Short mmCIF file of C-alpha atoms in Angstrom, two decimals:
data_model
loop_
_atom_site.label_atom_id
_atom_site.label_comp_id
_atom_site.label_asym_id
_atom_site.label_seq_id
_atom_site.Cartn_x
_atom_site.Cartn_y
_atom_site.Cartn_z
CA UNK D 1006 -21.76 -14.90 -10.63
CA UNK D 1007 -19.16 -11.41 -10.06
CA UNK D 1008 -17.35 -11.33 -13.96
CA UNK D 1009 -15.06 -8.62 -14.60
CA UNK D 1010 -13.70 -8.37 -18.27
CA UNK D 1011 -10.91 -6.04 -19.60
CA UNK D 1012 -12.20 -5.43 -23.61
CA UNK D 1013 -11.41 -3.24 -26.53
CA UNK D 1014 -8.03 -2.51 -25.44
CA UNK D 1015 -6.14 0.62 -27.41
CA UNK D 1016 -1.56 0.12 -26.55
CA UNK D 1017 0.68 2.16 -28.46
CA UNK D 1018 3.54 4.08 -27.53
CA UNK D 1019 3.32 5.16 -23.31
CA UNK D 1020 -0.79 4.29 -23.24
CA UNK D 1021 -2.76 1.78 -22.63
CA UNK D 1022 -6.78 2.26 -22.35
CA UNK D 1023 -9.01 -0.98 -22.07
CA UNK D 1024 -13.39 -0.83 -21.77
CA UNK D 1025 -13.87 -2.59 -18.38
CA UNK D 1026 -17.10 -4.32 -17.61
CA UNK D 1027 -18.51 -5.73 -14.34
CA UNK D 1028 -21.23 -8.07 -13.89
CA UNK D 1029 -22.45 -8.03 -9.95
CA UNK D 1030 -25.79 -9.19 -8.45
CA UNK D 1031 -27.23 -8.32 -11.48
CA UNK D 1032 -25.49 -4.67 -12.26
CA UNK D 1033 -23.44 -3.96 -15.09
CA UNK D 1034 -20.82 -1.60 -14.85
CA UNK D 1035 -18.74 0.11 -17.66
CA UNK D 1036 -15.75 1.80 -17.41
CA UNK D 1037 -12.71 2.64 -19.98
CA UNK D 1038 -9.32 2.66 -17.98
CA UNK D 1039 -6.55 4.57 -18.62
CA UNK D 1040 -2.70 4.09 -17.96
CA UNK D 1041 -0.43 6.47 -19.85
CA UNK D 1042 3.36 6.34 -19.26
CA UNK D 1043 5.83 9.31 -19.39
CA UNK D 1044 8.83 6.72 -21.52
CA UNK D 1045 7.12 5.58 -24.45
CA UNK D 1046 6.70 2.12 -23.65
CA UNK D 1047 4.97 -1.01 -24.87
CA UNK D 1048 5.17 -3.53 -21.76
CA UNK D 1049 4.94 -7.07 -22.43
CA UNK D 1050 1.05 -8.42 -22.48
CA UNK D 1051 2.59 -10.16 -19.67
CA UNK D 1052 2.72 -7.45 -17.55
CA UNK D 1053 -0.12 -5.54 -18.67
CA UNK D 1054 -2.69 -8.24 -17.28
CA UNK D 1055 -0.14 -9.00 -14.76
CA UNK D 1056 -0.90 -4.57 -13.76
CA UNK D 1057 -4.97 -5.33 -14.49
CA UNK D 1058 -5.22 -8.73 -12.00
CA UNK D 1059 -3.90 -6.03 -9.36
CA UNK D 1060 -7.73 -4.82 -9.87
CA UNK D 1061 -9.15 -7.91 -9.32
CA UNK D 1062 -7.89 -8.86 -6.03
CA UNK D 1063 -9.82 -12.31 -5.35
CA UNK D 1064 -13.58 -10.38 -5.55
CA UNK D 1065 -14.68 -11.82 -9.01
CA UNK D 1066 -15.47 -15.88 -9.64
CA UNK D 1067 -14.59 -14.63 -13.83
CA UNK D 1068 -11.69 -12.93 -15.06
CA UNK D 1069 -11.39 -12.06 -19.03
CA UNK D 1070 -8.64 -9.71 -20.71
CA UNK D 1071 -8.67 -9.57 -24.66
CA UNK D 1072 -4.62 -10.31 -24.48
CA UNK D 1073 -2.31 -12.42 -25.49
CA UNK D 1074 -1.08 -13.84 -22.63
CA UNK D 1075 1.70 -16.81 -22.11
CA UNK D 1076 0.37 -20.11 -20.03
CA UNK D 1077 2.93 -19.47 -17.38
CA UNK D 1078 1.57 -15.80 -16.53
CA UNK D 1079 -2.42 -16.97 -16.99
CA UNK D 1080 -1.43 -19.87 -13.96
CA UNK D 1081 -0.27 -17.22 -11.85
CA UNK D 1082 -3.00 -14.51 -12.28
CA UNK D 1083 -5.09 -17.84 -12.01
CA UNK D 1084 -3.52 -18.34 -8.61
CA UNK D 1085 -3.97 -14.57 -7.10
CA UNK D 1086 -7.31 -14.01 -8.29
CA UNK D 1087 -8.87 -17.39 -7.44
CA UNK D 1088 -10.82 -17.25 -10.40
CA UNK D 1089 -11.32 -18.80 -14.06
CA UNK D 1090 -9.02 -16.36 -15.84
CA UNK D 1091 -9.41 -17.01 -19.88
CA UNK D 1092 -7.41 -14.46 -21.96
CA UNK D 1093 -7.62 -14.02 -26.15
CA UNK D 1094 -5.21 -16.17 -26.77
CA UNK D 1095 -1.52 -17.61 -25.27
CA UNK D 1096 1.46 -14.79 -25.79
CA UNK D 1097 4.49 -16.75 -27.59
CA UNK D 1098 6.57 -14.11 -27.17
CA UNK D 1099 9.75 -15.27 -25.02
CA UNK D 1100 9.39 -13.51 -21.63
CA UNK D 1101 12.40 -11.17 -21.55
CA UNK D 1102 10.72 -9.71 -18.26
CA UNK D 1103 11.92 -12.81 -16.58
CA UNK D 1104 15.97 -11.47 -17.65
CA UNK D 1105 15.70 -8.71 -14.55
CA UNK D 1106 18.77 -7.01 -13.05
CA UNK D 1107 18.69 -6.76 -9.65
CA UNK D 1108 17.65 -2.82 -9.96
CA UNK D 1109 15.59 -2.05 -7.36
CA UNK D 1110 12.15 -0.07 -7.51
CA UNK D 1111 10.55 2.37 -4.84
CA UNK D 1112 6.78 2.76 -5.42
CA UNK D 1113 7.28 6.22 -4.86
CA UNK D 1114 4.80 8.59 -3.04
CA UNK D 1115 6.82 10.92 -1.79
CA UNK D 1116 4.88 10.44 1.70
CA UNK D 1117 7.05 9.98 4.01
CA UNK D 1118 7.18 6.69 4.64
CA UNK D 1119 8.44 5.74 0.85
CA UNK D 1120 11.23 9.05 0.82
CA UNK D 1121 12.49 7.24 4.32
CA UNK D 1122 12.99 4.77 2.19
CA UNK D 1123 14.74 6.23 -0.93
CA UNK D 1124 16.97 7.77 1.85
CA UNK D 1125 18.10 4.49 2.79
CA UNK D 1126 18.43 2.67 -0.37
CA UNK D 1127 20.97 2.43 -3.06
CA UNK D 1128 21.81 5.23 -4.93
CA UNK D 1129 21.04 3.41 -8.21
CA UNK D 1130 17.07 2.94 -7.05
CA UNK D 1131 14.39 3.49 -9.90
CA UNK D 1132 11.65 5.16 -9.18
CA UNK D 1133 8.22 4.65 -9.99
CA UNK D 1134 4.95 6.67 -9.17
CA UNK D 1135 1.14 6.15 -9.60
CA UNK D 1136 -0.35 9.61 -10.78
CA UNK D 1137 -4.08 9.30 -9.55
CA UNK D 1138 -5.18 12.55 -9.72
CA UNK D 1139 -7.93 14.10 -8.22
CA UNK D 1140 -7.22 13.41 -4.55
CA UNK D 1141 -4.28 12.80 -4.80
CA UNK D 1142 -2.51 15.83 -6.67
CA UNK D 1143 -0.75 16.53 -3.38
CA UNK D 1144 1.04 13.23 -3.69
CA UNK D 1145 2.12 14.71 -7.28
CA UNK D 1146 3.50 18.16 -5.78
CA UNK D 1147 6.42 15.88 -4.54
CA UNK D 1148 7.38 13.35 -5.89
CA UNK D 1149 7.40 14.89 -9.69
CA UNK D 1150 10.37 16.69 -7.99
CA UNK D 1151 12.28 13.42 -8.43
CA UNK D 1152 11.01 12.78 -12.12
CA UNK D 1153 10.37 9.51 -11.39
CA UNK D 1154 8.48 6.56 -14.39
CA UNK D 1155 5.52 8.02 -14.19
CA UNK D 1156 1.90 5.82 -14.90
CA UNK D 1157 -1.13 8.31 -15.07
CA UNK D 1158 -4.25 6.44 -14.10
CA UNK D 1159 -7.80 6.91 -13.11
CA UNK D 1160 -8.46 3.19 -11.88
CA UNK D 1161 -8.36 5.11 -8.73
CA UNK D 1162 -11.18 7.55 -9.32
CA UNK D 1163 -13.49 4.93 -10.08
CA UNK D 1164 -12.97 3.01 -7.08
CA UNK D 1165 -11.34 0.11 -9.21
CA UNK D 1166 -9.01 0.11 -5.95
CA UNK D 1167 -10.66 -1.88 -3.32
CA UNK D 1168 -10.31 -4.89 -4.45
CA UNK D 1169 -6.67 -5.56 -3.48
CA UNK D 1170 -3.89 -3.72 -1.91
CA UNK D 1171 -1.26 -5.07 -4.87
CA UNK D 1172 -2.97 -1.60 -7.41
CA UNK D 1173 -0.72 0.82 -5.33
CA UNK D 1174 2.29 -1.59 -7.66
CA UNK D 1175 0.88 -1.69 -10.80
CA UNK D 1176 3.15 0.76 -12.18
CA UNK D 1177 6.18 -0.80 -11.30
CA UNK D 1178 4.80 -4.14 -12.76
CA UNK D 1179 4.16 -2.50 -15.83
CA UNK D 1180 7.72 -0.63 -16.07
CA UNK D 1181 9.57 -3.80 -14.44
CA UNK D 1182 11.34 -4.75 -17.55
CA UNK D 1183 12.28 -1.57 -19.02
CA UNK D 1184 13.75 -0.94 -15.25
CA UNK D 1185 15.30 -4.67 -15.44
CA UNK D 1186 13.84 -5.16 -12.22
CA UNK D 1187 14.13 -7.74 -9.86
CA UNK D 1188 13.19 -6.00 -7.11
CA UNK D 1189 10.34 -3.73 -5.28
CA UNK D 1190 9.90 -2.34 -1.75
CA UNK D 1191 6.61 -0.46 -1.20
CA UNK D 1192 6.81 2.46 1.84
CA UNK D 1193 5.13 0.28 4.33
CA UNK D 1194 6.41 0.90 8.04
CA UNK D 1195 5.25 -1.14 10.90
CA UNK D 1196 2.19 0.08 12.46
CA UNK D 1197 0.82 0.19 8.92
CA UNK D 1198 -0.54 -3.59 9.31
CA UNK D 1199 -1.16 -5.63 12.23
CA UNK D 1200 0.90 -8.62 10.32
CA UNK D 1201 3.82 -6.73 10.61
CA UNK D 1202 3.23 -8.04 14.23
CA UNK D 1203 3.58 -11.25 14.76
CA UNK D 1204 6.10 -13.32 16.11
CA UNK D 1205 8.95 -13.36 14.16
CA UNK D 1206 9.61 -17.10 13.73
CA UNK D 1207 6.15 -16.47 12.48
CA UNK D 1208 6.52 -13.66 10.41
CA UNK D 1209 5.52 -13.73 6.55
CA UNK D 1210 9.45 -13.73 5.29
CA UNK D 1211 9.41 -14.53 1.49
CA UNK D 1212 10.27 -12.33 -1.05
CA UNK D 1213 7.84 -13.57 -3.54
CA UNK D 1214 5.01 -11.71 -3.10
CA UNK D 1215 1.71 -12.01 -5.80
CA UNK D 1216 1.36 -11.05 -8.39
CA UNK D 1217 4.27 -9.59 -8.70
CA UNK D 1218 6.52 -12.91 -7.95
CA UNK D 1219 4.52 -13.33 -11.82
CA UNK D 1220 6.73 -10.79 -13.20
CA UNK D 1221 9.56 -11.59 -12.04
CA UNK D 1222 9.77 -9.13 -9.23
CA UNK D 1223 10.87 -9.99 -5.33
CA UNK D 1224 9.10 -7.46 -2.49
CA UNK D 1225 11.72 -6.15 -0.53
CA UNK D 1226 11.65 -5.00 2.07
CA UNK D 1227 13.73 -1.88 3.51
CA UNK D 1228 11.24 0.48 6.28
CA UNK D 1229 8.24 -2.43 7.15
CA UNK D 1230 10.44 -2.27 10.67
CA UNK D 1231 10.55 1.41 11.41
CA UNK D 1232 8.07 3.11 13.21
CA UNK D 1233 6.61 6.51 12.61
CA UNK D 1234 9.17 8.08 14.75
CA UNK D 1235 12.30 6.23 13.16
CA UNK D 1236 10.97 7.15 9.29
CA UNK D 1237 11.49 10.65 11.04
CA UNK D 1238 14.60 10.52 12.08
CA UNK D 1239 15.67 9.48 8.40
CA UNK D 1240 14.04 12.16 6.64
CA UNK D 1241 15.58 14.51 8.80
CA UNK D 1242 18.81 13.58 8.73
CA UNK D 1243 19.28 13.14 5.14
CA UNK D 1244 16.19 15.45 3.26
CA UNK D 1245 15.28 17.74 5.81
CA UNK D 1246 14.85 20.60 3.17
CA UNK D 1247 11.81 17.80 2.28
CA UNK D 1248 10.44 17.09 5.70
CA UNK D 1249 7.44 19.71 5.56
CA UNK D 1250 6.16 19.87 2.43
CA UNK D 1251 6.40 15.45 2.12
CA UNK D 1252 4.16 16.33 5.72
CA UNK D 1253 1.92 18.33 3.43
CA UNK D 1254 1.25 16.12 1.06
CA UNK D 1255 0.35 13.21 3.55
CA UNK D 1256 -3.23 14.93 4.46
CA UNK D 1257 -5.31 17.65 4.42
CA UNK D 1258 -4.96 20.02 7.78
CA UNK D 1259 -7.12 19.32 10.61
CA UNK D 1260 -6.98 15.70 10.21
CA UNK D 1261 -5.51 13.51 12.93
CA UNK D 1262 -3.46 11.87 10.67
CA UNK D 1263 -1.62 15.15 9.72
CA UNK D 1264 -1.49 16.33 13.56
CA UNK D 1265 -0.34 13.11 14.65
CA UNK D 1266 2.59 12.81 12.16
CA UNK D 1267 3.36 16.68 12.51
CA UNK D 1268 3.33 16.74 16.56
CA UNK D 1269 6.23 13.77 16.71
CA UNK D 1270 8.42 15.56 14.01
CA UNK D 1271 8.97 18.28 15.75
CA UNK D 1272 9.38 16.14 18.92
CA UNK D 1273 12.06 14.38 16.94
CA UNK D 1274 13.85 16.70 15.45
CA UNK D 1275 14.43 18.92 18.68
CA UNK D 1276 15.12 15.73 20.75
CA UNK D 1277 18.10 15.08 17.62
CA UNK D 1278 18.84 19.18 17.53
CA UNK D 1279 17.57 19.08 13.80
CA UNK D 1280 17.29 22.52 12.13
CA UNK D 1281 13.26 21.48 10.12
CA UNK D 1282 11.13 23.45 9.87
CA UNK D 1283 7.68 22.27 10.05
CA UNK D 1284 4.42 23.98 9.52
CA UNK D 1285 2.23 24.26 12.64
CA UNK D 1286 -1.88 24.05 12.20
CA UNK D 1287 -4.42 23.34 14.51
CA UNK D 1288 -5.73 19.90 16.13
CA UNK D 1289 -8.11 18.38 14.39
CA UNK D 1290 -11.57 19.14 15.79
CA UNK D 1291 -12.66 15.57 15.55
CA UNK D 1292 -10.73 13.65 18.04
CA UNK D 1293 -10.47 9.23 17.34
CA UNK D 1294 -11.36 7.42 20.06
CA UNK D 1295 -8.78 5.37 21.62
CA UNK D 1296 -8.76 1.48 20.47
CA UNK D 1297 -11.00 2.20 17.17
CA UNK D 1298 -7.92 3.40 14.83
CA UNK D 1299 -4.94 0.98 15.23
CA UNK D 1300 -1.80 2.98 13.88
CA UNK D 1301 -2.86 6.47 15.61
CA UNK D 1302 -3.10 3.61 19.05
CA UNK D 1303 0.24 2.01 18.02
CA UNK D 1304 1.67 5.61 18.42
CA UNK D 1305 -0.01 6.62 20.81
CA UNK D 1306 1.92 5.25 23.43
CA UNK D 1307 4.75 6.96 22.02
CA UNK D 1308 3.56 10.42 22.76
CA UNK D 1309 1.96 9.92 25.49
CA UNK D 1310 6.15 8.35 27.33
CA UNK D 1311 7.37 11.29 25.49
CA UNK D 1312 4.54 13.88 24.07
CA UNK D 1313 2.68 14.10 27.62
CA UNK D 1314 -0.60 13.03 27.97
CA UNK D 1315 -2.28 16.85 27.08
CA UNK D 1316 -0.73 16.84 23.72
CA UNK D 1317 -1.35 13.42 22.76
CA UNK D 1318 -5.80 14.48 24.18
CA UNK D 1319 -5.83 16.79 21.27
CA UNK D 1320 -5.88 13.88 19.23
CA UNK D 1321 -6.94 10.98 20.57
CA UNK D 1322 -9.96 10.08 23.54
CA UNK D 1323 -11.14 7.98 25.91
CA UNK D 1324 -7.06 6.54 26.24
CA UNK D 1325 -7.39 3.49 29.05
CA UNK D 1326 -6.08 3.78 32.41
CA UNK D 1327 -4.44 0.22 31.43
CA UNK D 1328 -2.83 1.99 28.27
CA UNK D 1329 -1.57 4.92 30.55
CA UNK D 1330 -0.08 2.15 32.77
CA UNK D 1331 1.42 0.24 31.27
CA UNK D 1332 3.43 3.59 29.23
CA UNK D 1333 5.12 4.47 32.35
CA UNK D 1334 6.31 1.83 32.31
CA UNK D 1335 8.11 1.62 29.77
CA UNK D 1336 11.10 2.81 28.25
CA UNK D 1337 9.82 2.46 24.58
CA UNK D 1338 12.96 3.38 22.56
CA UNK D 1339 12.18 0.34 20.48
CA UNK D 1340 10.39 3.20 18.69
CA UNK D 1341 13.59 5.13 17.34
CA UNK D 1342 14.83 1.78 16.33
CA UNK D 1343 14.28 -0.76 13.87
CA UNK D 1344 12.58 -3.65 14.28
CA UNK D 1345 15.03 -6.71 12.54
CA UNK D 1346 12.53 -9.50 11.73
CA UNK D 1347 12.40 -8.08 7.84
CA UNK D 1348 16.12 -7.59 7.46
CA UNK D 1349 16.33 -11.26 5.67
CA UNK D 1350 14.24 -9.79 3.01
CA UNK D 1351 17.20 -7.45 1.96
CA UNK D 1352 19.25 -8.68 -0.71
CA UNK D 1353 23.24 -9.65 1.27
CA UNK D 1354 25.30 -6.54 -1.89
CA UNK D 1355 22.67 -3.69 -0.17
CA UNK D 1356 22.94 -5.00 3.58
CA UNK D 1357 26.08 -3.41 5.28
CA UNK D 1358 24.84 0.07 3.10
CA UNK D 1359 21.27 -0.24 4.43
CA UNK D 1360 22.34 -0.48 8.42
CA UNK D 1361 25.16 2.33 7.60
CA UNK D 1362 22.46 4.90 6.61
CA UNK D 1363 20.33 3.95 9.10
CA UNK D 1364 23.70 4.15 11.97
CA UNK D 1365 23.92 7.89 10.30
CA UNK D 1366 20.19 8.53 11.37
CA UNK D 1367 20.98 6.95 14.59
CA UNK D 1368 18.41 4.31 14.17
CA UNK D 1369 19.71 0.74 15.46
CA UNK D 1370 18.26 -2.57 16.30
CA UNK D 1371 16.14 -3.60 18.79
CA UNK D 1372 17.98 -5.09 21.50
CA UNK D 1373 16.20 -7.83 24.03
CA UNK D 1374 14.33 -5.03 26.21
CA UNK D 1375 12.75 -3.64 22.56
CA UNK D 1376 12.06 -6.66 22.27
CA UNK D 1377 10.09 -7.38 25.64
CA UNK D 1378 9.11 -3.76 25.15
CA UNK D 1379 7.96 -4.50 21.76
CA UNK D 1380 5.69 -7.14 22.03
CA UNK D 1381 3.89 -5.68 25.62
CA UNK D 1382 2.96 -3.41 23.57
CA UNK D 1383 1.72 -5.22 21.21
CA UNK D 1384 -0.32 -7.61 23.68
CA UNK D 1385 -1.98 -4.46 25.13
CA UNK D 1386 -3.20 -3.79 21.66
CA UNK D 1387 -4.69 -6.77 20.98
CA UNK D 1388 -6.78 -5.93 24.14
CA UNK D 1389 -8.52 -2.98 22.05
CA UNK D 1390 -8.35 -4.74 18.14
CA UNK D 1391 -9.34 -8.26 17.03
CA UNK D 1392 -7.24 -7.22 13.98
CA UNK D 1393 -4.25 -8.08 16.15
CA UNK D 1394 -5.74 -11.21 18.11
CA UNK D 1395 -6.56 -12.71 14.62
CA UNK D 1396 -3.12 -13.06 13.19
CA UNK D 1397 -0.92 -13.04 16.64
#
């Protein structure tokens, strides 16, 4: 039976350590996971438990945490993990982390998406960054320029990032009480998940996303309606000085991801007359076959329309004729606008500023033609991606 145990805790100001033992298929593994916070605080043990639950997801049948955890938090963790969760005992301390204000935490990596989010969020937004070390040193080089609240951890190097995407919010959970956070934002853009392509009447617009809701943090979606071109429009308008550095932090030169974002960035800056230096790199030696990577395919249509087939085929191969036919008859202007499906998640007191900042970057909401074309693009992509077919 699959089990994970968190024992032998060391908890002191600015530091949390635990020994993690996993049992799967008669094999055991033991690791020491560390969290170093640059602010010398001790998070409520409920928040530590909730943060650790992001490393569990629904992968385990049994979970044990050698912590005092309130009944309310424990029940929330059980529901999130769908596991039999036991703890050392009950946390009787008043859950002061429930007293959050309207402060917003941005989970900030310094990449395109989180940088664009920062540009259109309130000035008092609190930045929380996770220093994963090792392969992710490029991220640290840019997010450290903003002096964020940081959590340095080794759990990603130890491969405890596989159970749930929510591990990206572990830092926000640990800092949530200290920062008085009532909301958080992830740098998740439109093409990052097929769930963003669901029709407006079916899309999940709830701000109560477990396990963050256990910590009284509402999840709001500032950039989930923005595709890569509109993301770049925002950065080139507000932080042109960081566009190239942010691009470099995303991935190594010679990769499809790096080259795709580079060529779209150059096109957008030229189109909108924004004088931004963007370093040129070589196209990837290995191309991506159309139909194998949804994020790339979504942007491929925009590239075909505005950058041309020759440029697009530097990264993408075997583009079907029906894709070219659809592109030829559509304007695809919606790529430079905002899909309004997620706007109602943004608190009322922040909406006017949000729309004003978007407009200042020449980003406007979809009109009816945009919606029609968006639906046609999703229908087309669903022929090549079952991940869309399964959700729309």
